Amino acid sequence: MAAIALRSPQYRSAVSDTGNPASAKLQLTINGTLEYTLVKSTTLNNKMLWEIAELCRDYLNITFNGTNYTAQTITIVSVLTSHASTDGSGTALTTDTFPSSGTDIGYDAYGTFMEGSNPTVPFGSRPTWLLSGDPNSKIASNEYYIYVPNNTSGSVPYIIANETMGYESYGTTALDIVGSPAGVKMNITRVDCTKYGDGHKITFVNKFGALQDLWFFLKIVNTTTKKQERFQRSILTGSGAYDVNDHMKTDFNTVANQTMTLSSGYYPEWASQWFEQLLLSEQVWLTRTDPFDGSNSETVPVNVIKNSMVQKTSVNNKLIDYTFEFQMAADYINNVR
């Protein structure tokens, strides 16, 4: 059993070393249902190799509505067999099952090139929090931190020994989380951002395949942009006159979008890995004040616009802060048909 990262390739292999095999077959069971049966040619003592991550990730559909901090993973069992028939039928000559007992747990996570092939979450020992900590910490209780506004509650993802993902909540005045399933202290640093409002929460799927909150404590700049087509028409009447109030140059097919530019405020140097993971995330949400009801908030899907990020250091920049631009993940004018 393993918690496998499905944004990176995951290979399953076995050797067809019995009888006179002509075909290799992969049976891929996801969430208890046989979803794929794939067959290809093989020969005796040939390595049967399959990449399963792309197939499995289709069954991961991570959603977030502002409150549903729930584990969103899938179970996976891979069975590799060799057969004497060319179409993968008949008695199996060899059978290899991955994992040999239980099930693999699929996370919407990724490993880096330097972390090697077939990466598994959390890329280190278990149990732990599913967010990046201070890599320079020498004491376990000082490794993990989150930065949140005063009087704000939230949730932090973790993984336990049986590869299960969960979320541990904290209250509006909590300064740490101890005795949690993660088994390691989570330090909560409170930030006073009242000068610029209440802060702005970005929630994204991080490197570990979990929902992580990242607060931007300074100002927000909202921008509306449009694209449209234009044509020139005749406004002459049958008598050769025209109305000066008519549009001779007429706009049509107007679409609009909103962008939000957020400033993070000051973070420690090692927290740059959070912003890098935000840059690389494929699913991001912004929690903001409802523009039609200032007493409520709303969570909206957004996309990160910027394509690069310079990792700031205290030597080069002294104070570490980041500015990100987000675009609404839907057109501003409702055109859903």
JSON list of C-alpha atoms in Angstrom, two decimals, residues 189-301:
[
{"chain": "A", "resi": 189, "resn": "THR", "atom": "CA", "xyz": [1.27, 32.60, 13.47]},
{"chain": "A", "resi": 190, "resn": "ARG", "atom": "CA", "xyz": [-1.40, 35.30, 13.72]},
{"chain": "A", "resi": 191, "resn": "VAL", "atom": "CA", "xyz": [-1.12, 38.37, 11.48]},
{"chain": "A", "resi": 192, "resn": "ASP", "atom": "CA", "xyz": [-2.86, 41.72, 11.99]},
{"chain": "A", "resi": 193, "resn": "CYS", "atom": "CA", "xyz": [-4.01, 42.77, 8.52]},
{"chain": "A", "resi": 194, "resn": "THR", "atom": "CA", "xyz": [-6.79, 45.16, 9.54]},
{"chain": "A", "resi": 195, "resn": "LYS", "atom": "CA", "xyz": [-5.03, 48.06, 7.81]},
{"chain": "A", "resi": 196, "resn": "TYR", "atom": "CA", "xyz": [-6.01, 46.48, 4.48]},
{"chain": "A", "resi": 197, "resn": "GLY", "atom": "CA", "xyz": [-9.18, 44.64, 5.56]},
{"chain": "A", "resi": 198, "resn": "ASP", "atom": "CA", "xyz": [-9.49, 41.04, 6.67]},
{"chain": "A", "resi": 199, "resn": "GLY", "atom": "CA", "xyz": [-6.97, 39.44, 4.34]},
{"chain": "A", "resi": 200, "resn": "HIS", "atom": "CA", "xyz": [-7.74, 37.31, 1.29]},
{"chain": "A", "resi": 201, "resn": "LYS", "atom": "CA", "xyz": [-7.66, 33.53, 1.38]},
{"chain": "A", "resi": 202, "resn": "ILE", "atom": "CA", "xyz": [-6.42, 31.51, -1.57]},
{"chain": "A", "resi": 203, "resn": "THR", "atom": "CA", "xyz": [-7.12, 27.77, -1.40]},
{"chain": "A", "resi": 204, "resn": "PHE", "atom": "CA", "xyz": [-5.24, 25.54, -3.83]},
{"chain": "A", "resi": 205, "resn": "VAL", "atom": "CA", "xyz": [-4.33, 21.91, -4.43]},
{"chain": "A", "resi": 206, "resn": "ASN", "atom": "CA", "xyz": [-0.71, 21.75, -3.34]},
{"chain": "A", "resi": 207, "resn": "LYS", "atom": "CA", "xyz": [2.16, 19.44, -4.22]},
{"chain": "A", "resi": 208, "resn": "PHE", "atom": "CA", "xyz": [0.76, 16.80, -1.85]},
{"chain": "A", "resi": 209, "resn": "GLY", "atom": "CA", "xyz": [-2.66, 16.74, -3.52]},
{"chain": "A", "resi": 210, "resn": "ALA", "atom": "CA", "xyz": [-4.35, 18.42, -0.54]},
{"chain": "A", "resi": 211, "resn": "LEU", "atom": "CA", "xyz": [-6.26, 21.67, -0.13]},
{"chain": "A", "resi": 212, "resn": "GLN", "atom": "CA", "xyz": [-3.97, 24.29, 1.38]},
{"chain": "A", "resi": 213, "resn": "ASP", "atom": "CA", "xyz": [-4.96, 27.79, 2.49]},
{"chain": "A", "resi": 214, "resn": "LEU", "atom": "CA", "xyz": [-2.53, 30.60, 1.74]},
{"chain": "A", "resi": 215, "resn": "TRP", "atom": "CA", "xyz": [-3.36, 34.09, 2.98]},
{"chain": "A", "resi": 216, "resn": "PHE", "atom": "CA", "xyz": [-2.55, 37.33, 1.19]},
{"chain": "A", "resi": 217, "resn": "PHE", "atom": "CA", "xyz": [-2.55, 40.01, 3.85]},
{"chain": "A", "resi": 218, "resn": "LEU", "atom": "CA", "xyz": [-2.21, 43.26, 1.92]},
{"chain": "A", "resi": 219, "resn": "LYS", "atom": "CA", "xyz": [-4.31, 45.03, -0.68]},
{"chain": "A", "resi": 220, "resn": "ILE", "atom": "CA", "xyz": [-6.34, 43.64, -3.55]},
{"chain": "A", "resi": 221, "resn": "VAL", "atom": "CA", "xyz": [-6.69, 45.33, -6.95]},
{"chain": "A", "resi": 222, "resn": "ASN", "atom": "CA", "xyz": [-9.68, 44.33, -9.09]},
{"chain": "A", "resi": 223, "resn": "THR", "atom": "CA", "xyz": [-9.60, 44.80, -12.86]},
{"chain": "A", "resi": 224, "resn": "THR", "atom": "CA", "xyz": [-12.26, 44.17, -15.49]},
{"chain": "A", "resi": 225, "resn": "THR", "atom": "CA", "xyz": [-11.17, 43.61, -19.10]},
{"chain": "A", "resi": 226, "resn": "LYS", "atom": "CA", "xyz": [-13.19, 43.01, -22.23]},
{"chain": "A", "resi": 227, "resn": "LYS", "atom": "CA", "xyz": [-12.81, 41.65, -25.73]},
{"chain": "A", "resi": 228, "resn": "GLN", "atom": "CA", "xyz": [-15.25, 42.33, -28.54]},
{"chain": "A", "resi": 229, "resn": "GLU", "atom": "CA", "xyz": [-15.77, 42.52, -32.27]},
{"chain": "A", "resi": 230, "resn": "ARG", "atom": "CA", "xyz": [-16.95, 45.59, -34.18]},
{"chain": "A", "resi": 231, "resn": "PHE", "atom": "CA", "xyz": [-18.46, 46.22, -37.58]},
{"chain": "A", "resi": 232, "resn": "GLN", "atom": "CA", "xyz": [-19.52, 49.32, -39.50]},
{"chain": "A", "resi": 233, "resn": "ARG", "atom": "CA", "xyz": [-23.06, 49.43, -40.77]},
{"chain": "A", "resi": 234, "resn": "SER", "atom": "CA", "xyz": [-25.08, 51.76, -42.90]},
{"chain": "A", "resi": 235, "resn": "ILE", "atom": "CA", "xyz": [-27.54, 53.93, -40.99]},
{"chain": "A", "resi": 236, "resn": "LEU", "atom": "CA", "xyz": [-29.01, 55.66, -44.04]},
{"chain": "A", "resi": 237, "resn": "THR", "atom": "CA", "xyz": [-32.73, 55.65, -44.43]},
{"chain": "A", "resi": 238, "resn": "GLY", "atom": "CA", "xyz": [-34.53, 55.26, -47.75]},
{"chain": "A", "resi": 239, "resn": "SER", "atom": "CA", "xyz": [-34.60, 59.03, -48.15]},
{"chain": "A", "resi": 240, "resn": "GLY", "atom": "CA", "xyz": [-30.83, 59.41, -47.73]},
{"chain": "A", "resi": 241, "resn": "ALA", "atom": "CA", "xyz": [-31.03, 60.77, -44.16]},
{"chain": "A", "resi": 242, "resn": "TYR", "atom": "CA", "xyz": [-29.74, 59.22, -40.94]},
{"chain": "A", "resi": 243, "resn": "ASP", "atom": "CA", "xyz": [-30.27, 59.50, -37.20]},
{"chain": "A", "resi": 244, "resn": "VAL", "atom": "CA", "xyz": [-27.23, 60.98, -35.41]},
{"chain": "A", "resi": 245, "resn": "ASN", "atom": "CA", "xyz": [-28.14, 58.87, -32.34]},
{"chain": "A", "resi": 246, "resn": "ASP", "atom": "CA", "xyz": [-27.68, 55.57, -34.18]},
{"chain": "A", "resi": 247, "resn": "HIS", "atom": "CA", "xyz": [-24.47, 53.54, -33.86]},
{"chain": "A", "resi": 248, "resn": "MET", "atom": "CA", "xyz": [-22.64, 53.42, -37.18]},
{"chain": "A", "resi": 249, "resn": "LYS", "atom": "CA", "xyz": [-19.80, 51.43, -35.60]},
{"chain": "A", "resi": 250, "resn": "THR", "atom": "CA", "xyz": [-21.49, 48.61, -33.67]},
{"chain": "A", "resi": 251, "resn": "ASP", "atom": "CA", "xyz": [-19.95, 46.32, -31.05]},
{"chain": "A", "resi": 252, "resn": "PHE", "atom": "CA", "xyz": [-20.94, 42.67, -30.73]},
{"chain": "A", "resi": 253, "resn": "ASN", "atom": "CA", "xyz": [-19.70, 39.39, -29.17]},
{"chain": "A", "resi": 254, "resn": "THR", "atom": "CA", "xyz": [-18.50, 41.24, -26.09]},
{"chain": "A", "resi": 255, "resn": "VAL", "atom": "CA", "xyz": [-16.92, 39.05, -23.43]},
{"chain": "A", "resi": 256, "resn": "ALA", "atom": "CA", "xyz": [-15.42, 40.24, -20.15]},
{"chain": "A", "resi": 257, "resn": "ASN", "atom": "CA", "xyz": [-13.26, 38.84, -17.38]},
{"chain": "A", "resi": 258, "resn": "GLN", "atom": "CA", "xyz": [-12.15, 39.94, -13.96]},
{"chain": "A", "resi": 259, "resn": "THR", "atom": "CA", "xyz": [-8.63, 39.75, -12.56]},
{"chain": "A", "resi": 260, "resn": "MET", "atom": "CA", "xyz": [-7.53, 40.22, -8.97]},
{"chain": "A", "resi": 261, "resn": "THR", "atom": "CA", "xyz": [-4.01, 41.21, -7.99]},
{"chain": "A", "resi": 262, "resn": "LEU", "atom": "CA", "xyz": [-3.10, 40.18, -4.45]},
{"chain": "A", "resi": 263, "resn": "SER", "atom": "CA", "xyz": [-0.07, 41.08, -2.33]},
{"chain": "A", "resi": 264, "resn": "SER", "atom": "CA", "xyz": [1.02, 38.49, 0.20]},
{"chain": "A", "resi": 265, "resn": "GLY", "atom": "CA", "xyz": [2.63, 40.56, 2.91]},
{"chain": "A", "resi": 266, "resn": "TYR", "atom": "CA", "xyz": [5.80, 39.32, 4.57]},
{"chain": "A", "resi": 267, "resn": "TYR", "atom": "CA", "xyz": [6.59, 35.61, 4.83]},
{"chain": "A", "resi": 268, "resn": "PRO", "atom": "CA", "xyz": [9.73, 33.74, 5.89]},
{"chain": "A", "resi": 269, "resn": "GLU", "atom": "CA", "xyz": [12.16, 32.88, 3.13]},
{"chain": "A", "resi": 270, "resn": "TRP", "atom": "CA", "xyz": [11.46, 29.13, 3.26]},
{"chain": "A", "resi": 271, "resn": "ALA", "atom": "CA", "xyz": [7.73, 29.76, 2.58]},
{"chain": "A", "resi": 272, "resn": "SER", "atom": "CA", "xyz": [8.59, 30.47, -1.07]},
{"chain": "A", "resi": 273, "resn": "GLN", "atom": "CA", "xyz": [7.83, 26.78, -1.70]},
{"chain": "A", "resi": 274, "resn": "TRP", "atom": "CA", "xyz": [4.16, 27.49, -0.90]},
{"chain": "A", "resi": 275, "resn": "PHE", "atom": "CA", "xyz": [4.01, 30.18, -3.55]},
{"chain": "A", "resi": 276, "resn": "GLU", "atom": "CA", "xyz": [5.81, 27.95, -6.03]},
{"chain": "A", "resi": 277, "resn": "GLN", "atom": "CA", "xyz": [3.24, 25.22, -5.43]},
{"chain": "A", "resi": 278, "resn": "LEU", "atom": "CA", "xyz": [0.47, 27.80, -5.92]},
{"chain": "A", "resi": 279, "resn": "LEU", "atom": "CA", "xyz": [2.06, 28.77, -9.25]},
{"chain": "A", "resi": 280, "resn": "LEU", "atom": "CA", "xyz": [2.07, 25.10, -10.32]},
{"chain": "A", "resi": 281, "resn": "SER", "atom": "CA", "xyz": [-1.38, 24.23, -9.01]},
{"chain": "A", "resi": 282, "resn": "GLU", "atom": "CA", "xyz": [-4.12, 23.38, -11.50]},
{"chain": "A", "resi": 283, "resn": "GLN", "atom": "CA", "xyz": [-7.02, 24.10, -9.13]},
{"chain": "A", "resi": 284, "resn": "VAL", "atom": "CA", "xyz": [-7.25, 27.37, -7.19]},
{"chain": "A", "resi": 285, "resn": "TRP", "atom": "CA", "xyz": [-10.07, 29.18, -5.38]},
{"chain": "A", "resi": 286, "resn": "LEU", "atom": "CA", "xyz": [-10.38, 32.69, -3.93]},
{"chain": "A", "resi": 287, "resn": "THR", "atom": "CA", "xyz": [-12.55, 33.47, -0.93]},
{"chain": "A", "resi": 288, "resn": "ARG", "atom": "CA", "xyz": [-13.69, 37.09, -1.10]},
{"chain": "A", "resi": 289, "resn": "THR", "atom": "CA", "xyz": [-16.44, 39.41, 0.08]},
{"chain": "A", "resi": 290, "resn": "ASP", "atom": "CA", "xyz": [-19.64, 38.92, -1.88]},
{"chain": "A", "resi": 291, "resn": "PRO", "atom": "CA", "xyz": [-19.82, 42.01, -4.17]},
{"chain": "A", "resi": 292, "resn": "PHE", "atom": "CA", "xyz": [-23.63, 41.98, -3.90]},
{"chain": "A", "resi": 293, "resn": "ASP", "atom": "CA", "xyz": [-23.81, 41.39, -0.14]},
{"chain": "A", "resi": 294, "resn": "GLY", "atom": "CA", "xyz": [-20.94, 42.80, 1.89]},
{"chain": "A", "resi": 295, "resn": "SER", "atom": "CA", "xyz": [-21.99, 40.86, 4.98]},
{"chain": "A", "resi": 296, "resn": "ASN", "atom": "CA", "xyz": [-21.23, 37.50, 3.33]},
{"chain": "A", "resi": 297, "resn": "SER", "atom": "CA", "xyz": [-18.26, 35.91, 1.60]},
{"chain": "A", "resi": 298, "resn": "GLU", "atom": "CA", "xyz": [-18.12, 33.74, -1.48]},
{"chain": "A", "resi": 299, "resn": "THR", "atom": "CA", "xyz": [-15.63, 31.24, -2.88]},
{"chain": "A", "resi": 300, "resn": "VAL", "atom": "CA", "xyz": [-14.89, 31.50, -6.59]},
{"chain": "A", "resi": 301, "resn": "PRO", "atom": "CA", "xyz": [-12.64, 29.41, -8.88]}
]
